[in-house]
Tab-separated table of C-alpha atoms and ligand atoms in Angstrom:
chain	number	residue	atom	x	y	z
A	773	MET	CA	-7.258	13.426	13.708
A	774	THR	CA	-6.118	11.932	10.353
A	775	ARG	CA	-2.694	10.369	10.924
A	776	THR	CA	-0.178	11.429	8.153
A	777	ILE	CA	3.238	10.516	7.212
A	778	LYS	CA	5.674	12.837	5.518
A	779	LEU	CA	7.100	12.040	2.028
A	780	ALA	CA	10.509	13.137	1.008
A	781	ASP	CA	8.953	15.490	-1.412
A	782	GLY	CA	7.210	17.541	1.355
A	783	LYS	CA	3.656	16.046	1.075
A	784	SER	CA	1.794	14.529	3.960
A	785	ILE	CA	0.212	11.279	2.805
A	786	PRO	CA	-2.683	9.852	5.034
A	787	ALA	CA	-1.463	6.876	6.998
A	788	LEU	CA	-4.561	4.770	6.682
A	789	GLN	CA	-5.993	4.001	3.395
A	790	TRP	CA	-8.687	2.054	1.790
A	791	GLY	CA	-8.064	-0.009	-1.378
A	792	ASN	CA	-10.292	-1.114	-3.986
A	793	GLY	CA	-7.961	-3.862	-5.472
A	794	SER	CA	-8.927	-6.905	-3.206
A	795	GLY	CA	-11.783	-7.997	-1.089
A	796	GLY	CA	-13.784	-8.913	-4.153
A	797	LEU	CA	-13.526	-5.198	-5.437
A	798	ASN	CA	-10.682	-6.065	-7.984
A	799	GLY	CA	-12.103	-5.560	-11.732
A	800	LYS	CA	-15.606	-4.614	-10.445
A	801	HIS	CA	-16.763	-1.174	-10.989
A	802	ASP	CA	-19.936	-1.356	-9.182
A	803	PRO	CA	-18.967	-2.595	-5.922
A	804	ALA	CA	-15.998	-0.440	-6.118
A	805	LEU	CA	-18.158	2.591	-6.342
A	806	GLU	CA	-20.699	1.451	-3.763
A	807	TYR	CA	-18.036	0.580	-1.276
A	808	GLY	CA	-15.983	3.651	-2.257
A	809	ILE	CA	-19.117	5.617	-1.321
A	810	THR	CA	-19.472	3.947	1.997
A	811	ALA	CA	-15.877	4.332	2.826
A	812	LEU	CA	-15.883	8.102	1.952
A	813	LYS	CA	-19.074	8.454	4.039
A	814	ALA	CA	-17.438	6.834	7.013
A	815	GLY	CA	-14.633	9.143	6.783
A	816	VAL	CA	-11.879	7.267	4.782
A	817	LYS	CA	-9.351	9.913	3.464
A	818	ALA	CA	-7.321	7.955	1.015
A	819	ILE	CA	-8.191	5.429	-1.734
A	820	ASP	CA	-5.730	3.210	-3.396
A	821	THR	CA	-6.789	1.939	-6.963
A	822	ALA	CA	-5.000	1.087	-10.205
A	823	GLU	CA	-5.013	0.371	-13.835
A	824	LEU	CA	-4.919	-3.127	-13.296
A	825	TYR	CA	-7.823	-3.273	-10.836
A	826	LYS	CA	-10.096	-1.319	-13.421
A	827	THR	CA	-11.565	0.767	-10.537
A	828	GLU	CA	-10.061	4.061	-11.139
A	829	VAL	CA	-13.430	5.331	-12.720
A	830	ALA	CA	-15.306	4.058	-9.846
A	831	THR	CA	-12.807	5.956	-7.556
A	832	GLY	CA	-13.449	9.338	-9.332
A	833	GLU	CA	-17.288	8.471	-9.292
A	834	ALA	CA	-17.079	7.700	-5.599
A	835	ILE	CA	-15.568	11.158	-4.739
A	836	LYS	CA	-17.815	13.069	-6.919
A	837	GLN	CA	-21.146	11.232	-5.697
A	838	VAL	CA	-20.390	12.009	-2.077
A	839	GLY	CA	-19.650	15.675	-3.041
A	840	ALA	CA	-15.974	15.527	-1.470
A	841	LYS	CA	-13.516	17.919	-2.554
A	842	LYS	CA	-10.805	16.160	-4.214
A	843	ALA	CA	-8.223	18.140	-2.516
A	844	ASP	CA	-9.620	16.490	0.814
A	845	ILE	CA	-9.207	12.781	-0.656
A	846	TRP	CA	-5.728	11.368	-1.186
A	847	VAL	CA	-5.903	9.157	-4.331
A	848	THR	CA	-3.023	6.673	-5.488
A	849	THR	CA	-3.144	4.970	-8.700
A	850	LYS	CA	-0.688	2.572	-10.290
A	851	THR	CA	0.246	2.174	-13.960
A	852	HIS	CA	1.155	-1.266	-15.348
A	853	PRO	CA	3.941	-1.227	-18.101
A	854	ASP	CA	2.584	-4.423	-19.481
A	855	TYR	CA	-0.602	-2.502	-20.773
A	856	CYS	CA	1.406	0.054	-22.446
A	857	SER	CA	0.275	0.124	-26.128
A	858	ALA	CA	3.965	-0.161	-27.448
A	859	VAL	CA	6.091	-3.145	-26.437
A	860	PRO	CA	8.500	-2.299	-24.908
A	861	PRO	CA	6.825	0.886	-23.925
A	862	THR	CA	8.096	3.974	-25.744
A	863	PRO	CA	7.962	7.469	-24.016
A	864	GLU	CA	4.882	8.290	-26.296
A	865	ALA	CA	3.233	4.979	-24.988
A	866	VAL	CA	4.004	5.832	-21.574
A	867	ARG	CA	2.568	9.400	-22.123
A	868	ALA	CA	-0.718	7.796	-23.493
A	869	ASN	CA	-0.756	5.360	-20.637
A	870	VAL	CA	-0.491	8.138	-18.117
A	871	GLN	CA	-3.063	10.225	-19.856
A	872	ASP	CA	-5.462	7.341	-19.641
A	873	ARG	CA	-5.169	7.202	-15.833
A	874	LEU	CA	-5.844	10.959	-15.653
A	875	SER	CA	-8.907	10.510	-17.883
A	876	LYS	CA	-10.185	7.463	-15.990
A	877	LEU	CA	-9.932	9.095	-12.604
A	878	GLY	CA	-11.026	12.663	-13.744
A	879	PHE	CA	-8.348	14.345	-12.139
A	880	LYS	CA	-4.556	14.078	-11.360
A	881	PRO	CA	-3.750	11.443	-8.707
A	882	ASP	CA	-1.709	12.638	-5.764
A	883	LEU	CA	0.646	9.530	-5.968
A	884	LEU	CA	1.241	7.660	-9.179
A	885	LEU	CA	3.157	4.112	-8.860
A	886	ILE	CA	4.753	1.778	-11.071
A	887	HIS	CA	2.545	-1.368	-10.164
A	888	ASN	CA	5.138	-3.983	-10.394
A	889	PRO	CA	8.891	-4.493	-11.772
A	890	PHE	CA	7.986	-7.661	-13.567
A	891	VAL	CA	7.300	-6.045	-17.016
A	892	ILE	CA	7.564	-7.029	-20.569
A	893	GLU	CA	10.724	-8.645	-21.591
A	894	GLY	CA	13.301	-6.289	-22.952
A	895	LEU	CA	11.940	-3.383	-20.924
A	896	LYS	CA	14.473	-1.829	-18.369
A	897	ILE	CA	12.331	-0.600	-15.536
A	898	ALA	CA	14.678	2.361	-15.337
A	899	GLN	CA	13.685	3.534	-18.762
A	900	PHE	CA	10.058	3.333	-17.714
A	901	TRP	CA	10.820	5.619	-14.639
A	902	THR	CA	12.507	8.073	-16.752
A	903	ALA	CA	9.427	8.487	-19.095
A	904	LEU	CA	7.402	9.045	-16.234
A	905	GLU	CA	9.752	11.635	-14.585
A	906	ASP	CA	9.689	13.486	-17.948
A	907	LEU	CA	5.892	13.921	-17.525
A	908	VAL	CA	6.392	15.427	-14.188
A	909	LEU	CA	8.892	17.844	-15.408
A	910	ASP	CA	7.060	18.696	-18.758
A	911	GLY	CA	4.082	19.451	-16.330
A	912	THR	CA	1.864	16.791	-17.444
A	913	LEU	CA	2.138	15.184	-13.858
A	914	GLU	CA	2.938	18.439	-12.155
A	915	GLY	CA	2.239	17.997	-8.443
A	916	VAL	CA	1.914	14.174	-8.691
A	917	SER	CA	4.208	12.286	-6.453
A	918	LEU	CA	5.895	9.224	-8.060
A	919	GLY	CA	6.415	5.818	-6.560
A	920	VAL	CA	6.877	2.125	-6.945
A	921	SER	CA	5.413	-0.970	-5.787
A	922	ASN	CA	6.704	-4.532	-5.234
A	923	PHE	CA	10.254	-3.402	-6.261
A	924	ARG	CA	13.002	-5.874	-4.918
A	925	PRO	CA	16.520	-4.154	-3.886
A	926	GLN	CA	17.759	-4.692	-7.611
A	927	ASP	CA	14.690	-2.812	-8.810
A	928	LEU	CA	15.114	0.031	-6.500
A	929	GLU	CA	18.930	0.240	-7.229
A	930	ALA	CA	18.069	0.219	-11.170
A	931	VAL	CA	15.641	2.995	-10.700
A	932	LEU	CA	17.684	5.107	-8.262
A	933	SER	CA	20.860	4.858	-10.325
A	934	VAL	CA	19.021	6.972	-13.205
A	935	ALA	CA	16.445	8.881	-10.769
A	936	ARG	CA	16.242	12.716	-11.255
A	937	ILE	CA	13.332	12.253	-9.016
A	938	LYS	CA	13.527	9.544	-6.432
A	939	PRO	CA	10.453	7.298	-5.682
A	940	VAL	CA	8.764	8.553	-2.531
A	941	VAL	CA	7.264	5.296	-1.689
A	942	ASN	CA	7.387	1.622	-2.370
A	943	GLN	CA	4.170	-0.255	-1.648
A	944	LEU	CA	4.741	-3.940	-0.534
A	945	GLU	CA	3.214	-6.747	1.186
A	946	TYR	CA	4.213	-5.771	4.633
A	947	HIS	CA	3.459	-7.104	7.963
A	948	PRO	CA	5.595	-8.753	10.899
A	949	TYR	CA	5.986	-12.009	9.097
A	950	VAL	CA	7.765	-10.568	6.046
A	951	LEU	CA	10.147	-8.223	7.782
A	952	THR	CA	13.033	-10.312	7.947
A	953	HIS	CA	12.930	-11.033	4.107
A	954	LEU	CA	12.363	-7.302	3.392
A	955	GLN	CA	15.335	-5.991	5.414
A	956	PRO	CA	17.367	-5.634	2.296
A	957	VAL	CA	14.562	-3.472	0.778
A	958	LEU	CA	13.762	-1.453	3.954
A	959	ASP	CA	17.550	-0.634	4.200
A	960	ILE	CA	17.954	0.909	0.649
A	961	GLN	CA	14.596	2.857	1.478
A	962	ALA	CA	15.851	4.139	4.833
A	963	LYS	CA	18.897	5.462	2.885
A	964	HIS	CA	16.764	7.423	0.204
A	965	GLY	CA	14.065	8.534	2.460
A	966	ILE	CA	11.685	6.140	0.589
A	967	VAL	CA	8.382	5.350	2.656
A	968	THR	CA	6.911	1.971	2.770
A	969	GLU	CA	3.433	1.536	2.097
A	970	ALA	CA	1.979	-1.756	3.451
A	971	PHE	CA	-0.533	-3.937	1.316
A	972	GLY	CA	-1.868	-7.023	3.099
A	973	PRO	CA	-1.414	-5.487	6.618
A	974	LEU	CA	-3.853	-7.769	7.859
A	975	THR	CA	-2.244	-11.012	6.655
A	976	PRO	CA	-1.109	-12.242	9.884
A	977	ILE	CA	-4.601	-12.538	11.469
A	978	LEU	CA	-6.575	-13.216	8.148
A	979	ARG	CA	-4.373	-15.480	5.966
A	980	HIS	CA	-1.863	-17.227	8.313
A	981	PRO	CA	-3.269	-20.710	9.279
A	982	THR	CA	-2.784	-20.227	12.974
A	983	GLY	CA	-2.080	-16.514	13.512
A	984	GLY	CA	1.363	-17.324	14.207
A	985	PRO	CA	3.585	-16.089	17.321
A	986	ILE	CA	2.183	-12.501	17.370
A	987	LYS	CA	-1.380	-13.656	17.790
A	988	PRO	CA	-1.309	-13.839	21.712
A	989	ILE	CA	0.485	-10.611	21.700
A	990	LEU	CA	-2.065	-8.749	19.478
A	991	GLU	CA	-4.867	-10.257	21.714
A	992	ARG	CA	-3.159	-8.824	25.032
A	993	ILE	CA	-2.730	-5.414	23.414
A	994	ALA	CA	-6.297	-5.393	21.994
A	995	GLU	CA	-7.671	-6.196	25.652
A	996	ARG	CA	-5.607	-3.361	26.990
A	997	LEU	CA	-6.812	-0.822	24.393
A	998	SER	CA	-10.536	-2.034	24.904
A	999	LYS	CA	-10.180	-1.518	28.693
A	1000	GLU	CA	-8.396	1.966	28.386
A	1001	THR	CA	-10.541	3.115	25.591
A	1002	GLY	CA	-14.010	1.800	26.603
A	1003	LYS	CA	-14.199	0.862	22.724
A	1004	LYS	CA	-13.935	-2.857	21.305
A	1005	VAL	CA	-10.647	-2.926	19.865
A	1006	ASP	CA	-9.969	-6.017	17.799
A	1007	THR	CA	-6.492	-7.324	16.727
A	1008	ALA	CA	-6.982	-5.953	13.193
A	1009	ALA	CA	-6.992	-2.571	14.741
A	1010	VAL	CA	-3.811	-3.449	16.817
A	1011	LEU	CA	-2.004	-4.563	13.471
A	1012	LEU	CA	-3.115	-1.306	11.735
A	1013	LEU	CA	-1.548	0.804	14.689
A	1014	TRP	CA	1.495	-1.394	14.637
A	1015	THR	CA	2.032	-0.534	10.854
A	1016	VAL	CA	1.422	3.102	11.242
A	1017	GLY	CA	3.611	3.178	14.593
A	1018	LYS	CA	6.355	1.763	12.102
A	1019	GLY	CA	5.885	4.900	10.020
A	1020	VAL	CA	4.576	2.708	7.248
A	1021	VAL	CA	1.197	3.764	5.465
A	1022	ALA	CA	-1.489	0.865	6.075
A	1023	VAL	CA	-3.411	0.034	2.913
A	1024	THR	CA	-6.195	-2.236	3.901
A	1025	THR	CA	-9.770	-2.592	2.763
A	1026	SER	CA	-13.175	-3.895	3.655
A	1027	THR	CA	-16.704	-4.385	2.193
A	1028	LYS	CA	-18.166	-4.540	5.509
A	1029	GLU	CA	-19.508	-1.052	6.830
A	1030	ASN	CA	-18.707	-2.166	10.431
A	1031	ASN	CA	-14.960	-2.852	9.546
A	1032	ILE	CA	-14.766	0.046	7.269
A	1033	LYS	CA	-15.862	2.232	10.247
A	1034	LYS	CA	-13.179	0.604	12.401
A	1035	ILE	CA	-10.366	1.645	9.921
A	1036	VAL	CA	-11.444	5.160	10.393
A	1037	GLN	CA	-11.801	4.731	14.356
A	1038	VAL	CA	-8.290	3.364	14.320
A	1039	ASP	CA	-7.371	6.569	12.793
A	1040	ASN	CA	-9.269	9.121	14.610
A	1041	GLU	CA	-10.057	7.297	18.138
A	1042	LEU	CA	-7.268	4.989	18.871
A	1043	PRO	CA	-3.873	5.991	20.684
A	1044	ASP	CA	-0.536	4.961	19.266
A	1045	LEU	CA	1.070	1.519	20.572
A	1046	THR	CA	3.767	1.961	22.907
A	1047	LYS	CA	7.413	1.524	21.688
A	1048	GLU	CA	7.628	-1.501	23.813
A	1049	GLU	CA	4.586	-2.824	22.219
A	1050	ILE	CA	5.779	-2.183	18.764
A	1051	ASP	CA	9.076	-3.715	19.201
A	1052	GLU	CA	7.474	-6.950	20.941
A	1053	ILE	CA	5.377	-7.485	17.790
A	1054	GLU	CA	8.127	-6.891	15.465
A	1055	SER	CA	10.578	-9.436	17.429
A	1056	ALA	CA	8.005	-12.033	17.458
A	1057	GLY	CA	7.160	-11.486	13.875
A	1058	ARG	CA	10.683	-11.735	12.438
A	1059	LYS	CA	11.145	-15.150	13.585
A	1060	ILE	CA	9.067	-16.577	10.902
A	1061	HIS	CA	8.513	-16.080	7.146
A	1062	PHE	CA	4.867	-16.051	5.652
A	1063	ARG	CA	4.108	-14.388	2.431
A	1064	TYR	CA	0.521	-14.340	1.069
A	1065	TYR	CA	0.978	-12.552	-2.097
A	1066	ALA	CA	3.752	-15.065	-3.148
A	1067	GLU	CA	3.701	-13.838	-6.632
A	1068	HIS	CA	5.546	-10.697	-5.766
A	1069	MET	CA	9.320	-10.292	-4.459
A	1070	SER	CA	9.888	-13.949	-4.647
A	1071	LYS	CA	11.813	-14.405	-7.975
A	1072	ASP	CA	15.617	-13.574	-7.729
A	1073	PHE	CA	15.148	-12.327	-4.080
A	1074	PRO	CA	15.377	-15.532	-2.111
A	1075	ALA	CA	13.160	-15.720	0.995
A	1076	PRO	CA	14.919	-16.412	4.334
A	1077	ASN	CA	15.509	-19.660	5.951
A	1078	LEU	CA	12.910	-19.273	8.585
A	1079	PRO	CA	9.759	-21.548	9.518
A	1080	GLU	CA	6.291	-20.590	8.503
A	1081	ASP	CA	5.055	-21.040	12.179
A	1082	LEU	CA	6.688	-21.763	15.450
B	2117	NAP	N1	0.497	-2.972	-5.066
B	2117	NAP	C1	0.197	-4.360	-5.135
B	2117	NAP	O1	0.566	-5.268	-5.701
B	2117	NAP	C2	-1.011	-4.595	-4.183
B	2117	NAP	C3	-1.404	-6.095	-3.931
B	2117	NAP	C4	-2.456	-6.404	-3.306
B	2117	NAP	C5	-3.213	-5.352	-2.450
B	2117	NAP	N2	-3.137	-3.995	-2.879
B	2117	NAP	C6	-3.778	-2.851	-2.435
B	2117	NAP	O2	-4.013	-3.025	-1.009
B	2117	NAP	C7	-5.351	-3.090	-0.769
B	2117	NAP	C8	-5.692	-3.973	0.585
B	2117	NAP	O3	-4.976	-5.298	0.394
B	2117	NAP	P1	-5.543	-6.255	1.185
B	2117	NAP	O4	-6.773	-6.860	0.969
B	2117	NAP	O5	-4.417	-7.529	1.128
B	2117	NAP	O6	-5.305	-5.961	2.770
B	2117	NAP	P2	-5.658	-6.328	4.225
B	2117	NAP	O7	-5.706	-5.338	5.308
B	2117	NAP	O8	-4.444	-7.533	4.686
B	2117	NAP	O9	-6.806	-7.304	4.258
B	2117	NAP	C9	-8.125	-6.816	3.854
B	2117	NAP	C10	-9.135	-7.713	4.412
B	2117	NAP	O10	-9.351	-7.663	5.664
B	2117	NAP	C11	-10.689	-7.830	6.142
B	2117	NAP	N3	-10.801	-6.972	7.423
B	2117	NAP	C12	-10.834	-5.547	7.282
B	2117	NAP	N4	-10.982	-5.080	8.495
B	2117	NAP	C13	-11.190	-6.130	9.386
B	2117	NAP	C14	-11.352	-6.280	10.879
B	2117	NAP	N5	-11.482	-5.521	11.567
B	2117	NAP	N6	-11.349	-7.633	11.048
B	2117	NAP	C15	-11.437	-8.563	10.355
B	2117	NAP	N7	-11.009	-8.591	9.201
B	2117	NAP	C16	-10.957	-7.333	8.586
B	2117	NAP	C17	-11.445	-7.320	4.927
B	2117	NAP	O11	-12.577	-8.208	4.794
B	2117	NAP	P3	-14.159	-7.752	5.111
B	2117	NAP	O12	-14.531	-7.159	3.696
B	2117	NAP	O13	-14.741	-9.158	5.331
B	2117	NAP	O14	-14.106	-6.782	5.882
B	2117	NAP	C18	-10.635	-7.350	3.784
B	2117	NAP	O15	-11.069	-8.203	2.616
B	2117	NAP	C19	-5.963	-3.622	-2.053
B	2117	NAP	O16	-7.282	-3.339	-1.848
B	2117	NAP	C20	-5.162	-2.928	-2.924
B	2117	NAP	O17	-5.660	-1.450	-2.878
B	2117	NAP	C21	-1.921	-3.607	-3.613
């Protein structure tokens, strides 16, 4: 079974995804190709790439080389307004940028995101959105879902105030330790049916100095699942199950075959967490604030007055 999440435009997006923008893959064609092939062979059904990562060609190549049907693999890419040829980007420059995405991938992505709202001075992010919508409406991006990434409340409001097509997702650093900060964003998204995609979902166990208050809870649940399933379930798997249990798409990655297989195992072989477990992780996580990708979401969106650890 591949877990999916329904988007507002009716598509079903794979809930567990493998990205080639971190873990040493960002900007590197050959490793992104090699590990993309490993991931697809292991059973990964969705790849997250971006103009910024310079891994779109590798993404298309990996799908071709394993002989997968494009229709069976979900691909998300991201356009970066700063890279448009005109400053600030004109509709023609946005069109040229998007056509470059299609030609680098070798096909239309399933989902195209604006990577970041922090764009060239003078550009209104809403104008960029309008230019993308025009490309959907004139058929250039027919069938492609549109979304955003790293959008704060004010960025979402700016786009929603002009949107003829609402963004279907906002891709954010998302895990229990940023939930309190993200609440205003999540409230807007709930109102408009915008699904959250989590990047950095493993931050609490990988990047927080101690693991913080959710660590013992994750360990206890990992032990329960290991006993009940007879498989070795780690705390990374529990965090990914928590993420999808929240109705959020988990965008993780690995360049270790064993860990890549575990991502697929989470999807295909492990049961959902109970509601009580999901709530317990959430309420412990909300008590602290710890963000790894500090360059995102921090400007003009004050962090809550919470400790980084308890
Ligand atoms: N929109 C944005 O601005 C943005 C920003 C950042 C990232 N992203 C996207 O999100 C993707 C994932 O981001 P992320 O790297 O921050 O995600 P993450 O899931 O928090 O961390 C991924 C790291 O977890 C490790 N890992 C995987 N499985 C593990 C396991 N079972 N046990 C222990 N460690 C494990 C991997 O290392 P090993 O290789 O050692 O397994 C990998 O480097 C990126 O590749 C990119 O596509 C988007």
